PDB file of C-alpha atoms and ligand atoms in Angstrom:
ATOM      1  CA  MET A   1     -12.476  76.596   1.960  1.00 96.00           C
ATOM      2  CA  ARG A   2     -11.766  75.148   5.406  1.00 98.00           C
ATOM      3  CA  LEU A   3      -8.258  76.185   6.206  1.00 98.00           C
ATOM      4  CA  VAL A   4      -5.867  75.932   9.144  1.00 98.00           C
ATOM      5  CA  LEU A   5      -2.838  78.234   9.413  1.00 98.00           C
ATOM      6  CA  VAL A   6       0.245  76.986  11.252  1.00 98.00           C
ATOM      7  CA  GLY A   7       3.507  78.730  11.997  1.00 97.00           C
ATOM      8  CA  PRO A   8       5.474  80.124  14.916  1.00 95.00           C
ATOM      9  CA  PRO A   9       4.358  83.266  16.729  1.00 92.00           C
ATOM     10  CA  GLY A  10       5.387  86.226  14.580  1.00 89.00           C
ATOM     11  CA  ALA A  11       5.270  84.339  11.262  1.00 94.00           C
ATOM     12  CA  GLY A  12       2.440  86.614  10.101  1.00 94.00           C
ATOM     13  CA  LYS A  13      -0.483  84.196  10.466  1.00 96.00           C
ATOM     14  CA  GLY A  14      -2.853  86.865  11.774  1.00 96.00           C
ATOM     15  CA  THR A  15      -2.077  89.318   8.985  1.00 96.00           C
ATOM     16  CA  GLN A  16      -2.284  86.686   6.272  1.00 98.00           C
ATOM     17  CA  ALA A  17      -5.486  85.268   7.776  1.00 98.00           C
ATOM     18  CA  GLN A  18      -7.164  88.658   7.358  1.00 98.00           C
ATOM     19  CA  PHE A  19      -6.226  88.910   3.676  1.00 98.00           C
ATOM     20  CA  LEU A  20      -7.087  85.297   2.928  1.00 98.00           C
ATOM     21  CA  ALA A  21     -10.427  85.661   4.738  1.00 98.00           C
ATOM     22  CA  ALA A  22     -11.231  88.685   2.555  1.00 98.00           C
ATOM     23  CA  HIS A  23     -10.166  86.801  -0.575  1.00 97.00           C
ATOM     24  CA  TYR A  24     -12.192  83.651   0.140  1.00 97.00           C
ATOM     25  CA  LEU A  25     -15.071  85.505   1.901  1.00 98.00           C
ATOM     26  CA  ILE A  26     -14.902  83.315   4.979  1.00 98.00           C
ATOM     27  CA  PRO A  27     -14.386  84.209   8.659  1.00 98.00           C
ATOM     28  CA  HIS A  28     -10.976  84.519  10.261  1.00 98.00           C
ATOM     29  CA  ILE A  29     -11.103  82.697  13.585  1.00 98.00           C
ATOM     30  CA  SER A  30      -8.174  83.532  15.857  1.00 98.00           C
ATOM     31  CA  THR A  31      -8.133  81.919  19.295  1.00 97.00           C
ATOM     32  CA  GLY A  32      -5.561  84.501  20.477  1.00 96.00           C
ATOM     33  CA  ASP A  33      -7.915  87.333  19.407  1.00 96.00           C
ATOM     34  CA  ILE A  34     -10.887  85.680  21.111  1.00 96.00           C
ATOM     35  CA  PHE A  35      -8.885  85.330  24.341  1.00 96.00           C
ATOM     36  CA  ARG A  36      -7.650  88.938  24.101  1.00 95.00           C
ATOM     37  CA  SER A  37     -11.144  90.351  23.545  1.00 95.00           C
ATOM     38  CA  ASN A  38     -12.458  88.315  26.485  1.00 95.00           C
ATOM     39  CA  LEU A  39      -9.612  89.621  28.585  1.00 95.00           C
ATOM     40  CA  LYS A  40     -10.413  93.202  27.618  1.00 95.00           C
ATOM     41  CA  ALA A  41     -14.077  92.663  28.472  1.00 97.00           C
ATOM     42  CA  GLY A  42     -13.103  91.074  31.813  1.00 96.00           C
ATOM     43  CA  THR A  43     -15.097  87.866  31.211  1.00 96.00           C
ATOM     44  CA  PRO A  44     -14.402  84.717  33.289  1.00 95.00           C
ATOM     45  CA  LEU A  45     -12.938  83.102  30.134  1.00 94.00           C
ATOM     46  CA  GLY A  46     -10.575  86.048  29.695  1.00 95.00           C
ATOM     47  CA  LEU A  47      -9.435  85.923  33.302  1.00 95.00           C
ATOM     48  CA  GLN A  48      -8.923  82.178  33.088  1.00 95.00           C
ATOM     49  CA  ALA A  49      -6.835  82.541  29.915  1.00 96.00           C
ATOM     50  CA  LYS A  50      -4.774  85.442  31.241  1.00 96.00           C
ATOM     51  CA  THR A  51      -2.704  83.405  33.694  1.00 95.00           C
ATOM     52  CA  PHE A  52      -1.527  81.160  30.858  1.00 96.00           C
ATOM     53  CA  MET A  53      -1.107  83.871  28.227  1.00 94.00           C
ATOM     54  CA  ASP A  54       0.990  86.027  30.550  1.00 92.00           C
ATOM     55  CA  ARG A  55       3.444  83.153  30.921  1.00 92.00           C
ATOM     56  CA  GLY A  56       3.523  82.248  27.228  1.00 91.00           C
ATOM     57  CA  GLU A  57       1.888  78.885  28.016  1.00 95.00           C
ATOM     58  CA  LEU A  58      -1.066  77.304  26.242  1.00 96.00           C
ATOM     59  CA  VAL A  59      -4.508  77.771  27.750  1.00 97.00           C
ATOM     60  CA  PRO A  60      -5.803  74.272  28.708  1.00 97.00           C
ATOM     61  CA  ASP A  61      -7.364  72.245  25.897  1.00 97.00           C
ATOM     62  CA  SER A  62     -10.683  71.832  27.729  1.00 94.00           C
ATOM     63  CA  VAL A  63     -11.214  75.611  27.716  1.00 95.00           C
ATOM     64  CA  THR A  64      -9.842  76.251  24.242  1.00 96.00           C
ATOM     65  CA  ASN A  65     -11.510  73.386  22.403  1.00 96.00           C
ATOM     66  CA  GLU A  66     -14.944  74.181  23.772  1.00 94.00           C
ATOM     67  CA  MET A  67     -14.553  77.812  22.790  1.00 95.00           C
ATOM     68  CA  VAL A  68     -13.592  76.905  19.200  1.00 96.00           C
ATOM     69  CA  ALA A  69     -16.349  74.287  18.909  1.00 96.00           C
ATOM     70  CA  ALA A  70     -18.905  76.964  19.820  1.00 95.00           C
ATOM     71  CA  ARG A  71     -17.375  79.430  17.340  1.00 96.00           C
ATOM     72  CA  LEU A  72     -17.472  76.889  14.504  1.00 97.00           C
ATOM     73  CA  GLU A  73     -21.201  76.366  15.140  1.00 96.00           C
ATOM     74  CA  GLU A  74     -21.888  80.011  14.327  1.00 96.00           C
ATOM     75  CA  VAL A  75     -23.666  80.545  11.040  1.00 97.00           C
ATOM     76  CA  ASP A  76     -20.853  82.422   9.282  1.00 97.00           C
ATOM     77  CA  ALA A  77     -18.557  79.387   9.597  1.00 97.00           C
ATOM     78  CA  ALA A  78     -20.914  77.102   7.696  1.00 96.00           C
ATOM     79  CA  GLN A  79     -19.394  77.963   4.309  1.00 93.00           C
ATOM     80  CA  GLY A  80     -15.800  77.728   5.489  1.00 97.00           C
ATOM     81  CA  PHE A  81     -13.298  79.330   7.830  1.00 98.00           C
ATOM     82  CA  ILE A  82      -9.669  80.146   8.444  1.00 98.00           C
ATOM     83  CA  LEU A  83      -8.392  78.916  11.783  1.00 98.00           C
ATOM     84  CA  ASP A  84      -5.465  80.942  13.095  1.00 98.00           C
ATOM     85  CA  GLY A  85      -3.833  79.674  16.297  1.00 97.00           C
ATOM     86  CA  TRP A  86      -5.885  76.494  16.718  1.00 98.00           C
ATOM     87  CA  PRO A  87      -5.063  73.619  16.639  1.00 98.00           C
ATOM     88  CA  ARG A  88      -1.839  74.301  18.527  1.00 98.00           C
ATOM     89  CA  ASN A  89      -1.039  70.809  19.789  1.00 98.00           C
ATOM     90  CA  VAL A  90      -1.707  67.230  18.751  1.00 98.00           C
ATOM     91  CA  VAL A  91      -4.734  66.824  21.051  1.00 98.00           C
ATOM     92  CA  GLN A  92      -6.351  69.892  19.500  1.00 98.00           C
ATOM     93  CA  ALA A  93      -5.566  68.593  16.005  1.00 98.00           C
ATOM     94  CA  HIS A  94      -7.311  65.305  16.830  1.00 98.00           C
ATOM     95  CA  THR A  95     -10.262  67.259  18.262  1.00 98.00           C
ATOM     96  CA  LEU A  96     -10.588  69.197  15.000  1.00 98.00           C
ATOM     97  CA  ARG A  97     -10.320  66.017  12.963  1.00 97.00           C
ATOM     98  CA  ALA A  98     -13.124  64.405  14.980  1.00 97.00           C
ATOM     99  CA  MET A  99     -15.285  67.535  14.639  1.00 96.00           C
ATOM    100  CA  MET A 100     -14.846  67.618  10.863  1.00 97.00           C
ATOM    101  CA  LEU A 101     -15.594  63.899  10.603  1.00 96.00           C
ATOM    102  CA  THR A 102     -18.833  64.339  12.550  1.00 95.00           C
ATOM    103  CA  LYS A 103     -19.896  67.239  10.357  1.00 94.00           C
ATOM    104  CA  LYS A 104     -18.670  65.453   7.196  1.00 95.00           C
ATOM    105  CA  THR A 105     -16.788  68.629   6.248  1.00 95.00           C
ATOM    106  CA  PRO A 106     -13.115  67.705   5.843  1.00 95.00           C
ATOM    107  CA  LEU A 107     -10.409  70.348   5.989  1.00 97.00           C
ATOM    108  CA  SER A 108      -9.333  71.736   2.614  1.00 97.00           C
ATOM    109  CA  ALA A 109      -5.707  72.325   3.604  1.00 98.00           C
ATOM    110  CA  VAL A 110      -3.258  73.269   6.341  1.00 98.00           C
ATOM    111  CA  LEU A 111      -1.015  76.152   5.335  1.00 98.00           C
ATOM    112  CA  GLU A 112       2.324  76.322   7.110  1.00 98.00           C
ATOM    113  CA  PHE A 113       4.285  79.595   7.166  1.00 98.00           C
ATOM    114  CA  SER A 114       7.941  78.676   7.374  1.00 96.00           C
ATOM    115  CA  ILE A 115      10.516  81.078   8.762  1.00 95.00           C
ATOM    116  CA  SER A 116      13.852  80.905  10.612  1.00 91.00           C
ATOM    117  CA  HIS A 117      14.167  81.210  14.383  1.00 85.00           C
ATOM    118  CA  GLU A 118      16.362  84.345  14.096  1.00 87.00           C
ATOM    119  CA  GLU A 119      13.880  86.163  11.860  1.00 90.00           C
ATOM    120  CA  ILE A 120      11.050  85.345  14.275  1.00 90.00           C
ATOM    121  CA  LEU A 121      12.901  86.706  17.282  1.00 84.00           C
ATOM    122  CA  SER A 122      13.628  90.022  15.634  1.00 85.00           C
ATOM    123  CA  ARG A 123      10.038  90.358  14.340  1.00 86.00           C
ATOM    124  CA  LEU A 124       8.526  89.615  17.749  1.00 85.00           C
ATOM    125  CA  LEU A 125      10.766  92.105  19.510  1.00 82.00           C
ATOM    126  CA  THR A 126       9.700  94.757  16.995  1.00 84.00           C
ATOM    127  CA  ARG A 127       6.027  93.840  17.445  1.00 79.00           C
ATOM    128  CA  ALA A 128       6.469  94.168  21.214  1.00 77.00           C
ATOM    129  CA  GLN A 129       7.364  97.836  20.746  1.00 76.00           C
ATOM    130  CA  VAL A 130       4.621  98.568  18.240  1.00 79.00           C
ATOM    131  CA  GLU A 131       1.649  96.677  19.720  1.00 75.00           C
ATOM    132  CA  GLN A 132       2.639  96.694  23.405  1.00 71.00           C
ATOM    133  CA  ARG A 133       1.453  93.113  23.773  1.00 68.00           C
ATOM    134  CA  LEU A 134       2.252  91.858  27.262  1.00 69.00           C
ATOM    135  CA  ASP A 135       3.240  88.427  25.929  1.00 70.00           C
ATOM    136  CA  ASP A 136       5.837  89.934  23.563  1.00 70.00           C
ATOM    137  CA  LYS A 137       8.424  90.535  26.345  1.00 75.00           C
ATOM    138  CA  ALA A 138      11.792  88.890  25.637  1.00 79.00           C
ATOM    139  CA  GLU A 139      11.536  86.076  28.207  1.00 83.00           C
ATOM    140  CA  ILE A 140       7.931  85.328  27.320  1.00 86.00           C
ATOM    141  CA  ILE A 141       8.769  85.326  23.622  1.00 85.00           C
ATOM    142  CA  THR A 142      11.445  82.718  24.326  1.00 88.00           C
ATOM    143  CA  ARG A 143       8.914  80.577  26.200  1.00 91.00           C
ATOM    144  CA  ARG A 144       6.311  80.952  23.431  1.00 90.00           C
ATOM    145  CA  LEU A 145       8.861  79.770  20.876  1.00 92.00           C
ATOM    146  CA  GLU A 146       9.765  76.786  23.073  1.00 94.00           C
ATOM    147  CA  VAL A 147       6.083  75.931  23.460  1.00 95.00           C
ATOM    148  CA  TYR A 148       5.732  76.169  19.675  1.00 96.00           C
ATOM    149  CA  GLU A 149       8.625  73.750  19.098  1.00 96.00           C
ATOM    150  CA  GLU A 150       7.532  71.298  21.791  1.00 97.00           C
ATOM    151  CA  GLN A 151       3.767  71.310  21.359  1.00 98.00           C
ATOM    152  CA  THR A 152       2.762  72.906  18.052  1.00 97.00           C
ATOM    153  CA  ALA A 153       5.474  71.816  15.591  1.00 97.00           C
ATOM    154  CA  PRO A 154       4.427  68.127  15.937  1.00 98.00           C
ATOM    155  CA  ILE A 155       1.094  68.917  14.272  1.00 98.00           C
ATOM    156  CA  ILE A 156       3.008  69.724  11.087  1.00 98.00           C
ATOM    157  CA  SER A 157       4.064  66.100  10.651  1.00 97.00           C
ATOM    158  CA  PHE A 158       0.556  65.005  11.598  1.00 97.00           C
ATOM    159  CA  TYR A 159      -0.945  67.112   8.795  1.00 98.00           C
ATOM    160  CA  ARG A 160       1.794  66.068   6.365  1.00 97.00           C
ATOM    161  CA  SER A 161       0.872  62.441   6.980  1.00 97.00           C
ATOM    162  CA  GLU A 162      -2.801  63.316   6.436  1.00 96.00           C
ATOM    163  CA  GLY A 163      -1.818  64.778   3.034  1.00 96.00           C
ATOM    164  CA  LEU A 164      -3.136  68.230   3.985  1.00 97.00           C
ATOM    165  CA  LEU A 165       0.064  70.206   4.489  1.00 98.00           C
ATOM    166  CA  ILE A 166       1.142  73.043   2.189  1.00 98.00           C
ATOM    167  CA  SER A 167       4.250  75.032   3.162  1.00 97.00           C
ATOM    168  CA  VAL A 168       4.992  78.551   2.004  1.00 98.00           C
ATOM    169  CA  SER A 169       7.871  80.810   2.931  1.00 97.00           C
ATOM    170  CA  ALA A 170       6.871  83.601   5.323  1.00 97.00           C
ATOM    171  CA  ILE A 171       9.666  85.858   4.082  1.00 96.00           C
ATOM    172  CA  GLY A 172       8.691  88.736   1.796  1.00 95.00           C
ATOM    173  CA  SER A 173       6.152  91.529   1.689  1.00 96.00           C
ATOM    174  CA  VAL A 174       2.660  90.927   3.070  1.00 97.00           C
ATOM    175  CA  ASP A 175       1.243  91.024  -0.437  1.00 98.00           C
ATOM    176  CA  GLU A 176       3.841  88.590  -1.814  1.00 98.00           C
ATOM    177  CA  ILE A 177       3.051  86.095   0.921  1.00 98.00           C
ATOM    178  CA  THR A 178      -0.701  86.432   0.352  1.00 98.00           C
ATOM    179  CA  GLN A 179      -0.251  85.803  -3.384  1.00 98.00           C
ATOM    180  CA  ARG A 180       2.082  82.876  -2.677  1.00 98.00           C
ATOM    181  CA  SER A 181      -0.502  81.387  -0.326  1.00 98.00           C
ATOM    182  CA  ILE A 182      -3.381  81.802  -2.787  1.00 98.00           C
ATOM    183  CA  SER A 183      -1.341  80.224  -5.625  1.00 97.00           C
ATOM    184  CA  ALA A 184      -0.408  77.298  -3.398  1.00 97.00           C
ATOM    185  CA  LEU A 185      -4.017  76.842  -2.306  1.00 97.00           C
ATOM    186  CA  ASN A 186      -5.240  77.060  -5.926  1.00 94.00           C
ATOM    187  CA  ARG A 187      -3.043  74.103  -6.769  1.00 87.00           C
ATOM    188  CA  VAL A 188      -4.820  71.877  -4.245  1.00 80.00           C
ATOM    189  CA  SER A 189      -8.428  73.059  -4.403  1.00 66.00           C
TER     190      SER A 189
HETATM  191  P1  AMP B   1      -1.717  84.062  19.560  1.00 68.86           P
HETATM  192  O1  AMP B   1      -2.310  85.420  19.416  1.00 68.86           O
HETATM  193  O2  AMP B   1      -2.301  83.060  18.609  1.00 68.86           O
HETATM  194  O3  AMP B   1      -0.218  84.069  19.538  1.00 68.86           O
HETATM  195  O4  AMP B   1      -2.141  83.535  21.027  1.00 68.86           O
HETATM  196  C1  AMP B   1      -1.792  84.245  22.199  1.00 68.86           C
HETATM  197  C2  AMP B   1      -1.886  83.310  23.395  1.00 68.86           C
HETATM  198  O5  AMP B   1      -3.233  82.821  23.535  1.00 68.86           O
HETATM  199  C3  AMP B   1      -1.028  82.051  23.323  1.00 68.86           C
HETATM  200  O6  AMP B   1       0.311  82.284  23.723  1.00 68.86           O
HETATM  201  C4  AMP B   1      -1.764  81.133  24.291  1.00 68.86           C
HETATM  202  O7  AMP B   1      -1.529  81.504  25.644  1.00 68.86           O
HETATM  203  C5  AMP B   1      -3.231  81.476  23.990  1.00 68.86           C
HETATM  204  N1  AMP B   1      -3.732  80.601  22.907  1.00 68.86           N
HETATM  205  C6  AMP B   1      -4.082  80.974  21.647  1.00 68.86           C
HETATM  206  N2  AMP B   1      -4.487  79.916  20.931  1.00 68.86           N
HETATM  207  C7  AMP B   1      -4.389  78.837  21.749  1.00 68.86           C
HETATM  208  C8  AMP B   1      -4.635  77.450  21.590  1.00 68.86           C
HETATM  209  N3  AMP B   1      -5.049  76.939  20.421  1.00 68.86           N
HETATM  210  N4  AMP B   1      -4.429  76.638  22.648  1.00 68.86           N
HETATM  211  C9  AMP B   1      -4.016  77.129  23.818  1.00 68.86           C
HETATM  212  N5  AMP B   1      -3.728  78.417  24.030  1.00 68.86           N
HETATM  213  C10 AMP B   1      -3.916  79.281  23.019  1.00 68.86           C
END
């Protein structure tokens, strides 16, 4: 299973990715997590990413794409993967497409978690209190949602036109959404 998860910040991609990764026995690759662990370790990549993350902006494609390309070369990704947070714009989506073409390993599906703007705002404000993430402050949340609409949402139509898009509602309990996702994926694979 080679899967991409798409949805606005706070839609539950990270949580669902963990459960789906355990179900399909494939790695969960989260670009946000990779940036955060680099930041914690004080690596040059982490410091480079920080200036963008703190503002709710995307880290430049050159940095992000190279990082993901290296991660996908690791041995555990050979049997499949779940990408969470990449691609996040049309250039990244084209980069992934080219990578998969070169490797002759097409994507299995792109799973979109759909959720209303209001629900997202309230979830992110709650997460800000629980996780103390610096990029979950109100003004940065607003910017991250704008960036999602402007730069990430267009990849949904791209994947729809490629015939890869599956949409599931992101409203419900974690377990309900996992089951919904697995049923939807079973129908295509
Ligand atoms: P996330 O945990 O996926 O919400 O990502 C947190 C932050 O990391 C984002 O707001 C961006 O600053 C950065 N980031 C994560 N994934 C990407 C990506 N694919 N392209 C550019 N920046 C990213």
